[in-house]
Amino acid sequence: MNNLKLSSEVWSRLELQADKGEEVLRLFAVDIERSRLFFASSAGFLYAAQLSSPQIEGARDKGLLPATAQLIDLEDGDSITCLEYIMEKEALIIGTSNGLLLLYSVDDNATEIVGRVEGGVRFIAPSPDGDLLALITGFGQILVMNLDWDLLYEMPLDDLPEDVDVPLSGDHSSDASISWRGDGKFFASLSMVNDSFPLHKRLKVWERDSGALHSVSESKPFMGSVLDWTQSGAKIALVYDRKEEKQCPSVALFEKNGLERSSFSINDAIDVTLEFLKFNCNSDLLAAVVRGETFDTLKIWYFSNNHWYLKQEIRYLKDDGIKFTWDLTNPLKLMCWTLDGRVVSYKFVWVTAVTDNSIAFVIDASKVLVTPFSLSLMPPPMYFLKLEFQSAVRDMAFSSKISQNHLAASLSDGSLCIVELPPLDQWDDLEGQTFKIEASYSGTEYGSLLHLSWLDSHVILGVSHFDEDVRTGYYLHEIEISCSEDRSPGSVTCAGWHAETSHQISLEGVVIGIAPNQLISRSAFVQFDGGKMFEYTSKLGGLQRCDDMAFLSSCPWMDAALVGEKPLLFGLDDNGRLHFERRVLCNNCSTFSFYSNSGEGMMTHLVITTKQDYLFIVDAGDIVHGQLEQKYGNFLPVVVRKKTGESENVFVHLWEKGAQIIGVLHGDESAVILQTPRGNLECVYPRKLVLASIFNALAQGRFRDALLMVRRHRIDFNVIIDHRGWEAFVESAADFVRQVNNLSYITEFICAIKHEDIMETLYKNYVSLPCINGDKSSKTIIDGDKKVYSVLLSIRKALEEQIEETPARELCILTTLAKSSPPVLEDALKRIKVIREVELSTATDPRRKSYPSSEESLKHLLWLSDTEAVFEAALGLYDLSIAAIVALNSQRDPKEFLPLLQELERMPPLLMQYNIDLKLERYESALRHIASAGDSYYEDFTNLMKKVPELYPLGLQLVGGDSCKRQQVLEAWGDHLDATKCFEDAATTFLCCFCLDKALKAYRSCGNWMGVLTVAGFMKLGKDDVLQLARELSEELQALGKPGDASKILLEYCGDVDGGVSLLVDARNWEEALRVGFLHRRDDLILVVKNASLECASLLVGEYNEGMEKVGKYLTRYLAVRQRRLLLAAKIKSDELSLGYPDDETASQASSNFSGMSAYTTGTRRGSSASTTLSTSTRGRGRQRNRGKIRAGSADEEAALVDHLKGMSLSEGGKIELKSLLISLLMLGEEDTARKLQRTAEKFQLHQIAAVKLAEDAGSTDNIDEQALTLDHYTQSVRKQVLNSDAFSWQSKVLL
C-alpha cells in the first residue's frame, strides 16, 4: 500500500571531447568501492568521473560533471563494444569489435592487451564474486575464463544444425547477453533456435563450475537479448515479442529450471521495443527502457499481492537514447545517462498511499486505485473505485477539508490533473466505478511536477525541473486551481479544471520534500538537501529560512502536525533516524504517522514502528515537554521494561517482521493500519489509542459513542465511571441513559460495575492521557460500596424518568437492585410482589402490559443473585407465599424449606417475625418483636440480650419504666462488661443498679483505688475493714509499678510514714519525700532521702557519660555508611552510563555489601538504685527506648542509626524527674553534686541533638564534607540555638 515517489533528481553534464553530435556515449561501468563512473564513447574516449557527495548536494543544472578523458588507442575500424570494471584488478576490462581484450588501469593510465578473441567481443559479464569472466564472441561462442586470463571452458551460444560445428558469421549474435545469478553458481543466456519462423529463442541456464547446461526453456518469441537474473536468484526476467499476436510486449519471469512462473504486459503500444531490463539490488523493483516512435520511457515496476504495479514512468526524447543502471548498494537509487552526456541521478522513496483521512490512493501506471479504509479494508489490486488518467501518474497530492476532497496528479507527459471527490458519507454509490480524468493542463510548461502539496482547496505547490536552452534548473510553482463545470453532489468532478501559475521561484538546490503548514493559510515548509528548512508563504511570495525547524540530515519522509498553536515538523532519514527540531527523537524508526482523537485535526499521538518490529504510541505532550527518554527509553523495549516495568501502554510487538504503518484511522476508530511484506493489510487497535478515544468521547459528553467503543474493544466498562470519578458520573447518569437508549447495553454496563477504581489499578499507566485534563478527583481511597450503590441508584432513577415503562425496563431496574452493594433484594422482591398482585387481580390493569411476568422477573433476579440471599430476603418481608415461590424457582428441595415455612405459618405473627429475624440474624428487629410479644416471652427477651450484648442499650429502652426489669437488665449488662474485662464500665453499670459489692470488685480489678475506697464508704465498712482494704490496695499498687499511688494510701489511710516515704523515693518524687519527712520531723527519713538522691545522681552521671560515648559511636558509623553508599552509587551510575542498566538485584546486593564491623554490641545500660533498701531500675525512665536492633550492612542501616540517635533523647518524664532531683539536692545542700549532674545531663542532651542534626544534614547531601560535619562543630552551633529553649526547661539557673 505504498507509492514510489521521486525524492530528488540531480542533473549534470559530461563534457565530451568531440563536437556536439559527432560523439555519443555508448557504454557505462561503475566502481562502487571508490564511487567512480566510467563511460566509453563512440569516438574511443574513456571518461572517468568521481561521484562525490559535494557534487550531488551542490549540483546545478548544466553543471559539469568533473571527469577525465583518455583516448583508447585502437586500430582503424576497431571500436569498443564492452566495458566492465573489475574490482579485484582495480581496472577496466574493455572488449573491442576486432576481438581485443584490454585491461585499462585508470590510476596508472596504462592499457594492457590481455587476450584476443576471434570474431570480436560482443558481451562481457563478470561473475558476482569477480573471479570469472563470461564472454560472448562474434561467432556465437561463450567463453569463461579466470582473472589470469586462462580459458576454463567454452560452448556455443545458439543451437546449431547437426552438420555445423562453428557458425560462419557473428552478425546474428550482436545483441547477445549473459546474466549471472546473485551467488555466482549459475548464469543464463538466450539462444536462437534454427529452423523456426518467426525466429524463436530459448533460455539456457549454465553451471559455473563445469559449463554444463543445467536447464533449457521452451522455444519462445523473446525480444532481443533482454535478460536479467534477480540478486536473490528466484526469477529470471525476459521479454516476449508479441507483435504476431498484435499485442504489446510483456515481461516473463522464469525459474532456474527453465519453467515460466508468471508474466505481465507492459501496457504500451504494439510497436515499442523493450531494452535494458534490470532488477535493483533488493530484487523488488524492475526497471526497463521502452523505445517508442516519438519518445523513450523509463518504467519501474513493483510486485505485490501477485500483481505487478507500474510505479514510475519517466519520459525522454527519442534522440536522448536513454540508458540506466541501478545503484549496486542503494535499492532506491538509479542513474540514467543520454547519448550527448547528460547524467541524471534519481533517488526514490516509498511513501504511504494512505492519506490523513484514511483513503488509499495506489498508483498503477495511468490508474489510481482508491479505497476508503473507513468503508472497506481491502488490499490492492482490489479497490473501491478507480481513476484513469491519460498517461502514467508520477506524483499526487490529496486535500481533505470539511466537505471537499481534492486530488492533484502529475503525469509523465507533463500534464496536471485535478479530481474532486464527494464526502465519504456519499461514496456508497461509487463502489466499483471507473472514472476517466481529463487533464487540466497539457504540455510542457511545468515540466514534470514533483512534491505536489495542497496549500488550500484552490492552490497547489509543486517543484519542476527544466533542461532547456531557454531556462534550466529547479522551480517552485504556486498554481491556482479553478473549475468551469457545475458540480453535482455525490459525484466525482473529473473535467473542466483549469490551472494557472500565480507565482514561480527559481530554486538554488534540490528539494527533498514539501509539507503544508496547517497553522498559516497558503503556507508550507520546503526541505532542501541536507535538511535545510525554509517556509514558503503565498502572501510574501518567497522563502524564509527556518533554522529552528531544520533537520540534521536529508529526510525524504517529512510531515507537519499541529499541536496546540504550534506546527511540529517531523522527518525520517534513510538511516532510520526520526528528526524533530534539530534533534533526533528515535534512532531506529522505520515508519511514522500521526493520530488525532479530536475532530479539529490536532495531533494527539505520534505512532512509529521501529526496525526491531515494535509499534510505539507517543503522546504529543511527551514530545513537546521532552520526556521521551524518561518514558520511552530511546524506543528500545528492554530499556522501557527496565525503567517502567510496564510495556503495554508504551509499545506493541508486531506479529510479522517488516510490517509498516501505512495509515491510521482517526477519532473514535483509533486504529493503525499496517501492511506486511506479503502485501496483506492488518488493522490493529493499540490500547493506548483506544483509551484516548474513549476518554475524549467522555470528555465531550458522548456516552453512547464511548460505550460502543468499550464494547467493541473489550475495555472495562468502569472507565466510563472512573475516568473523572464516580461522583461526576452520578451527576451525568441521566444523560448516559438518554444517549445510550438501549436497555441491553445498559444492563451489560450495570453488571460490569466494580468496587475498585480501575483508573488506579487496571489502567493506572494511562491516567496521564491528555483528555483527562486533571478533572478527576484527587481522592486516593474510594468507598467501593458507596460507589456501586450511588451509581446504580442514579441509573435506576434515570431509567424511571427517561425510559417508558416496558418489560425490558423493569428487568433492567431489577438488575440495578440486584447488583447494588449491598444488594437491595427486598426492594426487588417488593416490585415482583406488585407484579404478582397485578397478575392475580381480576380487574383490567393497564400496567399489565408494561411489566414482565412475575415468574420471568423472579428468574431474572435469581440469575443475577445468590439464591440463598434471595430466599432470605423473601423471608425478611414476612411474606411466606413469596418465600415459597422463590424457593420453588431456585430449585431448592421441598424437604428443606416446606417444614420451615409450615412451622412459621402456624406461629403467631409476632413470634413468626421474631423467629425469622433470628434466622436472618436481624437481632434488633427480633428483640423488638419478642418484647412486643408480652411478659410470657420475657425470658427469651433476656436470653437474646445475653446472646447479643450489643442489644442491652435497646433492651433498656424497650423495658421503659419497669424498674424491676430495668435493674435486671443493668445487672446482666454489668456482668457482661465485667466478664469482658471492661471493669470501669462494669463498675458504673453496677452502681446504676445499686450492686455495690460487684462495683467495688470491678473497681479493684481495674486498679482504681479511689473508686474502691469511695464505694467502701458507701457500704459503711468498719475502720478495721477499711485499714485492711487500704493495705491490700497498697500492696497491689506496688506490684503494678505505681509506688506514688501506694504511698498516698499508706500516708492517708494507714498512717505509715516510713512506708510512705520509702514508696515516694521509689517513685522518684524527691520533693514530696522531703516534705513528708519534714512534716513529721523525722531526721532519719530525711537522711534516707538524701542518701538515695546522691546515689541516683551518681548513677545518672555515669549513664549520661555512657550515652555520650554511644552517640559518638552511632554518629561515626552513620557517616562511614553514608560515605560508602555514596561512593557505591556513583560507581553504579558510572557503570550504567557505560554498560547500560544493571539488574536491580545486583544493585541491591552491591549496595548492602558493607563491612561487618558493628558498634552496637558494646556497652549496656546499667540499672540504678535509689536507696540502699529499695532497688529499682532506671532503664528507660531518663531516655526513650531504642527502636529495635541495628543489623550492620543491612539496606536500612542508615535509617536505623538515625532512629537510634533520635530515640536517645531525654523523655518528658525523665526531664521532670531530673528537675525534681536537682531541687532536692539543692535543698539538702549538695550543690556540687547537683551542678555536676546538671552539666553532665546538659552535655549529653546537646550531643544528642547535635548528632541528630548532623545526621540529617549528611543524609540530605551527596557530598560528605569531613571538615564541616563534625560533632564538636554542631554541638557549639546547637548550644547557641536551643540552650534557652523549652527542651532545657528542666535546668536550674542557679547551677548554670
XYZ file of N, CA and C in Angstrom, residues 904-1074:
513
model
N -43.430 -21.860 60.475
C -43.597 -20.416 60.636
C -45.051 -20.000 60.454
N -45.748 -20.670 59.542
C -47.139 -20.307 59.271
C -48.039 -20.595 60.483
N -47.689 -21.606 61.286
C -48.502 -21.971 62.444
C -48.257 -21.037 63.639
N -47.199 -20.230 63.598
C -46.874 -19.348 64.713
C -47.705 -18.084 64.677
N -47.880 -17.456 65.872
C -48.487 -16.116 65.881
C -47.616 -15.130 65.086
N -48.195 -14.077 64.596
C -47.425 -13.149 63.730
C -46.158 -12.619 64.374
N -46.253 -12.139 65.633
C -45.052 -11.573 66.266
C -43.992 -12.640 66.489
N -44.418 -13.814 66.885
C -43.457 -14.890 67.111
C -42.840 -15.359 65.787
N -43.665 -15.378 64.708
C -43.135 -15.718 63.393
C -42.076 -14.709 62.957
N -42.399 -13.448 63.162
C -41.436 -12.419 62.780
C -40.158 -12.521 63.619
N -40.356 -12.842 64.929
C -39.185 -12.999 65.812
C -38.280 -14.129 65.326
N -38.856 -15.268 64.978
C -38.052 -16.415 64.525
C -37.393 -16.149 63.165
N -38.114 -15.440 62.300
C -37.491 -15.088 61.010
C -36.315 -14.156 61.230
N -36.498 -13.189 62.135
C -35.398 -12.254 62.411
C -34.197 -12.989 62.995
N -34.452 -13.976 63.885
C -33.329 -14.755 64.430
C -32.614 -15.524 63.328
N -33.367 -16.102 62.423
C -32.751 -16.870 61.338
C -31.918 -15.971 60.431
N -32.408 -14.749 60.222
C -31.698 -13.810 59.343
C -30.682 -12.964 60.105
N -30.568 -13.226 61.446
C -29.631 -12.509 62.298
C -29.920 -11.014 62.345
N -31.197 -10.686 62.274
C -31.622 -9.295 62.435
C -32.070 -9.148 63.895
N -31.083 -9.026 64.757
C -31.342 -9.160 66.182
C -32.107 -7.972 66.765
N -31.864 -6.786 66.306
C -32.599 -5.636 66.833
C -34.090 -5.780 66.552
N -34.392 -6.165 65.296
C -35.797 -6.381 64.958
C -36.379 -7.529 65.770
N -35.598 -8.578 65.966
C -36.075 -9.714 66.760
C -36.365 -9.299 68.196
N -35.504 -8.449 68.791
C -35.711 -8.005 70.170
C -36.988 -7.163 70.285
N -37.211 -6.326 69.295
C -38.434 -5.512 69.330
C -39.679 -6.406 69.247
N -39.604 -7.404 68.346
C -40.768 -8.267 68.174
C -41.022 -9.112 69.417
N -39.980 -9.662 70.027
C -40.181 -10.504 71.216
C -40.594 -9.657 72.423
N -40.137 -8.405 72.484
C -40.577 -7.513 73.562
C -42.058 -7.189 73.418
N -42.526 -7.100 72.154
C -43.941 -6.807 71.911
C -44.828 -8.021 72.131
N -44.209 -9.206 72.235
C -44.989 -10.437 72.377
C -45.559 -10.600 73.774
N -45.075 -9.847 74.793
C -45.632 -9.914 76.144
C -44.665 -10.481 77.161
N -45.132 -10.453 78.455
C -44.267 -10.903 79.547
C -44.011 -12.397 79.516
N -44.833 -13.137 78.842
C -44.614 -14.594 78.789
C -43.335 -14.955 78.041
N -42.845 -14.036 77.234
C -41.619 -14.283 76.473
C -40.453 -13.439 76.998
N -40.592 -12.972 78.306
C -39.539 -12.134 78.877
C -38.212 -12.887 78.987
N -38.275 -14.175 79.276
C -37.031 -14.967 79.373
C -36.312 -15.009 78.020
N -37.084 -15.184 76.932
C -36.458 -15.127 75.595
C -35.858 -13.753 75.340
N -36.549 -12.720 75.865
C -36.064 -11.346 75.712
C -34.680 -11.185 76.352
N -34.538 -11.650 77.618
C -33.258 -11.518 78.318
C -32.186 -12.436 77.718
N -32.574 -13.623 77.307
C -31.598 -14.548 76.710
C -31.014 -13.982 75.404
N -31.855 -13.315 74.638
C -31.368 -12.735 73.371
C -30.346 -11.646 73.657
N -30.581 -10.824 74.705
C -29.595 -9.789 75.024
C -28.295 -10.399 75.520
N -28.375 -11.485 76.289
C -27.147 -12.138 76.736
C -26.387 -12.741 75.548
N -27.145 -13.236 74.576
C -26.510 -13.823 73.382
C -25.880 -12.736 72.504
N -26.571 -11.607 72.434
C -26.081 -10.486 71.611
C -25.960 -9.279 72.529
N -24.811 -9.091 73.199
C -24.681 -8.000 74.189
C -24.890 -6.615 73.618
N -24.723 -6.450 72.316
C -24.918 -5.123 71.736
C -26.366 -4.659 71.850
N -27.275 -5.556 72.233
C -28.686 -5.203 72.328
C -29.069 -4.606 73.674
N -28.168 -4.577 74.673
C -28.507 -4.073 76.001
C -29.037 -2.639 75.969
N -28.391 -1.693 75.217
C -28.965 -0.330 75.185
C -30.393 -0.320 74.661
N -30.669 -1.109 73.603
C -32.032 -1.182 73.069
C -32.971 -1.824 74.085
N -32.462 -2.839 74.799
C -33.293 -3.501 75.805
C -33.723 -2.544 76.905
N -32.800 -1.661 77.330
C -33.162 -0.659 78.349
C -34.278 0.245 77.854
N -34.235 0.611 76.558
C -35.298 1.453 76.012
C -36.633 0.709 75.971
N -36.570 -0.614 75.650
C -37.804 -1.369 75.490
C -38.497 -1.671 76.815
N -37.707 -1.815 77.913
C -38.354 -2.121 79.203
C -39.037 -0.899 79.776
N -38.673 0.283 79.318
C -39.368 1.504 79.711
C -39.245 1.807 81.200
N -40.369 2.070 81.852
C -40.344 2.485 83.255
C -40.446 1.348 84.251
N -40.372 0.130 83.832
C -40.434 -1.018 84.754
C -39.099 -1.099 85.475
N -39.028 -0.611 86.742
C -37.768 -0.542 87.494
C -37.184 -1.917 87.770
N -38.016 -2.883 88.007
C -37.514 -4.240 88.295
C -36.785 -4.818 87.090
N -37.458 -4.727 85.936
C -36.819 -5.244 84.713
C -35.574 -4.425 84.375
N -35.651 -3.101 84.666
C -34.506 -2.239 84.337
C -33.279 -2.657 85.148
N -33.471 -2.947 86.474
C -32.332 -3.364 87.304
C -31.789 -4.706 86.838
N -32.675 -5.592 86.426
C -32.218 -6.892 85.937
C -31.380 -6.740 84.659
N -31.849 -5.880 83.778
C -31.098 -5.661 82.531
C -29.744 -5.026 82.832
N -29.735 -4.034 83.768
C -28.470 -3.368 84.089
C -27.490 -4.340 84.753
N -27.980 -5.163 85.661
C -27.085 -6.115 86.316
C -26.531 -7.134 85.313
N -27.367 -7.586 84.422
C -26.887 -8.528 83.401
C -25.847 -7.852 82.489
N -26.103 -6.586 82.172
C -25.153 -5.843 81.324
C -23.823 -5.660 82.062
N -23.894 -5.329 83.390
C -22.670 -5.185 84.163
C -21.903 -6.478 84.256
N -22.607 -7.618 84.441
C -21.921 -8.915 84.462
C -21.192 -9.175 83.144
N -21.842 -8.802 82.033
C -21.196 -8.988 80.717
C -19.935 -8.118 80.599
N -20.041 -6.855 81.054
C -18.881 -5.968 80.969
C -17.763 -6.453 81.878
N -18.105 -6.953 83.033
C -17.079 -7.477 83.942
C -16.405 -8.712 83.340
N -17.194 -9.555 82.676
C -16.627 -10.766 82.067
C -15.707 -10.431 80.902
N -15.981 -9.328 80.240
C -15.135 -8.916 79.096
C -14.035 -7.952 79.533
N -13.790 -7.822 80.873
C -12.706 -7.026 81.435
C -12.867 -5.531 81.183
N -14.091 -5.093 80.978
C -14.363 -3.654 80.899
C -14.786 -3.209 82.304
N -13.802 -3.169 83.226
C -14.105 -3.024 84.642
C -14.669 -1.644 84.982
N -14.139 -0.585 84.393
C -14.643 0.753 84.696
C -16.112 0.863 84.316
N -16.450 0.430 83.079
C -17.849 0.484 82.639
C -18.722 -0.441 83.472
N -18.166 -1.600 83.823
C -18.940 -2.529 84.650
C -19.249 -1.927 86.012
N -18.250 -1.280 86.645
C -18.472 -0.665 87.960
C -19.544 0.407 87.875
N -19.497 1.250 86.817
C -20.507 2.307 86.653
C -21.895 1.701 86.476
N -21.972 0.615 85.674
C -23.269 -0.046 85.460
C -23.794 -0.646 86.758
N -22.918 -1.261 87.551
C -23.338 -1.843 88.828
C -23.824 -0.759 89.787
N -23.199 0.398 89.760
C -23.644 1.493 90.634
C -25.051 1.941 90.266
N -25.364 1.893 88.916
C -26.703 2.311 88.480
C -27.788 1.382 89.032
N -27.457 0.113 89.238
C -28.455 -0.822 89.771
C -28.185 -1.161 91.238
N -27.305 -0.368 91.916
C -27.014 -0.467 93.343
C -26.440 -1.825 93.748
N -25.656 -2.421 92.863
C -24.926 -3.645 93.212
C -23.533 -3.215 93.676
N -23.410 -2.766 94.954
C -22.174 -2.156 95.420
C -21.043 -3.167 95.542
N -21.341 -4.385 95.972
C -20.285 -5.408 96.073
C -19.626 -5.644 94.718
N -20.455 -5.787 93.710
C -19.906 -6.004 92.369
C -19.159 -4.771 91.863
N -19.671 -3.570 92.213
C -18.990 -2.347 91.784
C -17.619 -2.245 92.431
N -17.533 -2.545 93.771
C -16.240 -2.493 94.460
C -15.261 -3.479 93.828
N -15.752 -4.669 93.523
C -14.887 -5.699 92.917
C -14.381 -5.245 91.540
N -15.258 -4.603 90.770
C -14.867 -4.132 89.437
C -13.816 -3.044 89.528
N -14.014 -2.060 90.481
C -13.009 -1.008 90.647
C -11.663 -1.590 91.077
N -11.711 -2.572 91.951
C -10.460 -3.166 92.424
C -9.750 -3.918 91.294
N -10.540 -4.523 90.406
C -9.936 -5.273 89.290
C -9.196 -4.359 88.327
N -9.668 -3.119 88.170
C -9.011 -2.205 87.227
C -7.988 -1.313 87.907
N -7.754 -1.488 89.262
C -6.726 -0.722 89.963
C -7.133 0.678 90.298
N -8.414 0.988 90.298
C -8.916 2.318 90.655
C -9.127 2.348 92.166
N -8.022 2.666 92.940
C -8.092 2.588 94.407
C -9.014 3.637 95.011
N -9.120 4.800 94.329
C -10.024 5.823 94.856
C -11.474 5.380 94.728
N -11.818 4.740 93.585
C -13.169 4.222 93.431
C -13.482 3.144 94.438
N -12.476 2.281 94.735
C -12.682 1.205 95.705
C -12.990 1.784 97.079
N -12.179 2.733 97.514
C -12.360 3.309 98.848
C -13.627 4.152 98.921
N -14.019 4.772 97.771
C -15.275 5.525 97.757
C -16.464 4.597 97.921
N -16.486 3.497 97.178
C -17.579 2.526 97.296
C -17.610 1.921 98.689
N -16.394 1.729 99.290
C -16.339 1.206 100.667
C -17.019 2.179 101.621
N -16.865 3.459 101.354
C -17.550 4.437 102.183
C -19.059 4.322 102.038
N -19.536 4.129 100.764
C -20.969 3.931 100.556
C -21.475 2.701 101.302
N -20.624 1.687 101.374
C -21.022 0.440 102.027
C -20.913 0.531 103.553
N -20.328 1.655 104.075
C -20.187 1.892 105.509
C -19.430 0.759 106.189
N -18.246 0.448 105.615
C -17.400 -0.586 106.222
C -16.792 -0.052 107.510
N -16.384 -0.961 108.423
C -15.756 -0.572 109.666
C -14.341 -0.071 109.456
N -13.789 0.581 110.539
C -12.455 1.184 110.437
C -11.397 0.135 110.148
N -11.496 -0.992 110.829
C -10.503 -2.054 110.626
C -10.602 -2.632 109.212
N -11.836 -2.773 108.738
C -12.000 -3.315 107.377
C -11.413 -2.358 106.336
N -11.633 -1.053 106.580
C -11.075 -0.069 105.649
C -9.553 -0.101 105.697
N -8.953 -0.204 106.944
C -7.496 -0.263 107.074
C -6.936 -1.488 106.371
N -7.595 -2.629 106.582
C -7.131 -3.848 105.918
C -7.238 -3.708 104.400
N -8.339 -3.142 103.937
C -8.525 -2.942 102.492
C -7.456 -2.001 101.944
N -7.101 -0.933 102.697
C -6.096 0.032 102.244
C -4.729 -0.623 102.102
N -4.335 -1.436 103.088
C -3.032 -2.092 102.990
C -2.999 -3.064 101.794
N -4.089 -3.777 101.586
C -4.127 -4.690 100.427
C -4.013 -3.899 99.113
N -4.699 -2.761 99.051
C -4.609 -1.943 97.832
C -3.196 -1.411 97.637
N -2.516 -1.024 98.715
C -1.149 -0.519 98.615
C -0.213 -1.588 98.050
N -0.355 -2.795 98.529
C 0.496 -3.873 98.012
C 0.203 -4.147 96.533
N -1.068 -4.108 96.169
C -1.423 -4.357 94.762
C -0.845 -3.265 93.850
N -0.915 -2.005 94.325
C -0.385 -0.911 93.508
C 1.134 -0.992 93.368
N 1.808 -1.412 94.435
C 3.258 -1.606 94.339
C 3.578 -2.681 93.286
N 2.804 -3.756 93.309
C 3.032 -4.823 92.332
C 2.782 -4.342 90.909
N 1.862 -3.385 90.771
C 1.553 -2.844 89.435
C 2.540 -1.759 89.009
N 3.553 -1.428 89.829
C 4.532 -0.406 89.475
C 4.022 0.994 89.670
N 3.149 1.217 90.651
C 2.618 2.541 90.953
C 2.946 2.920 92.391
N 4.249 3.111 92.734
C 4.619 3.413 94.125
C 4.072 4.746 94.609
N 3.864 5.720 93.732
C 3.337 7.015 94.151
C 1.940 6.884 94.715
N 1.049 6.143 93.988
C -0.308 5.943 94.489
C -0.302 5.118 95.776
N 0.577 4.108 95.830
C 0.660 3.279 97.042
C 1.085 4.123 98.249
N 2.009 5.082 98.033
C 2.467 5.923 99.142
C 1.331 6.788 99.681
N 0.438 7.263 98.806
C -0.701 8.067 99.253
C -1.612 7.260 100.169
N -1.863 6.012 99.827
C -2.746 5.167 100.648
C -2.122 4.947 102.022
N -0.791 4.655 102.053
C -0.132 4.402 103.340
C -0.145 5.645 104.216
N 0.076 6.811 103.590
C 0.131 8.044 104.392
C -1.251 8.492 104.847
N -2.272 8.369 103.931
C -3.578 8.938 104.237
C -4.503 7.986 104.981
N -4.433 6.689 104.685
C -5.374 5.747 105.298
C -4.725 4.867 106.375
N -3.379 4.603 106.232
C -2.720 3.684 107.163
C -1.833 4.408 108.176
N -1.469 5.653 107.945
C -0.590 6.394 108.829
C 0.816 5.837 108.889
N 1.269 5.126 107.864
C 2.597 4.513 107.801
C 3.538 5.493 107.112
N 4.238 6.360 107.916
C 5.118 7.387 107.348
C 6.360 6.752 106.735
N 6.954 5.791 107.429
C 8.168 5.147 106.894
C 7.890 4.500 105.531
N 6.823 3.718 105.504
C 6.498 3.068 104.229
C 6.156 4.058 103.139
N 5.447 5.151 103.523
C 5.066 6.139 102.522
C 6.276 6.838 101.923
N 7.248 7.242 102.797
C 8.458 7.911 102.280
C 9.260 6.950 101.409
N 9.343 5.688 101.809
C 10.093 4.706 101.005
C 9.492 4.567 99.608
N 8.155 4.551 99.539
C 7.499 4.444 98.225
C 7.679 5.719 97.404
N 7.710 6.901 98.070
C 7.947 8.144 97.338
C 9.343 8.171 96.729
N 10.325 7.601 97.462
C 11.678 7.505 96.903
C 11.672 6.589 95.690
N 10.950 5.460 95.796
C 10.850 4.564 94.630
C 10.221 5.281 93.438
N 9.275 6.167 93.708
C 8.583 6.878 92.636
C 9.366 8.074 92.121
N 10.581 8.323 92.638
C 11.421 9.459 92.246
C 10.736 10.786 92.561
N 9.875 10.783 93.531
C 9.184 12.012 93.947
C 9.969 12.600 95.120
N 11.147 13.167 94.778
C 12.096 13.587 95.823
C 11.567 14.732 96.668
N 10.942 15.688 96.064
C 10.454 16.844 96.823
C 9.342 16.446 97.793
N 8.438 15.594 97.353
C 7.355 15.155 98.236
C 7.900 14.333 99.400
N 8.912 13.490 99.104
C 9.513 12.698 100.189
C 10.122 13.612 101.251
N 10.820 14.658 100.825
C 11.388 15.606 101.801
C 10.287 16.323 102.571
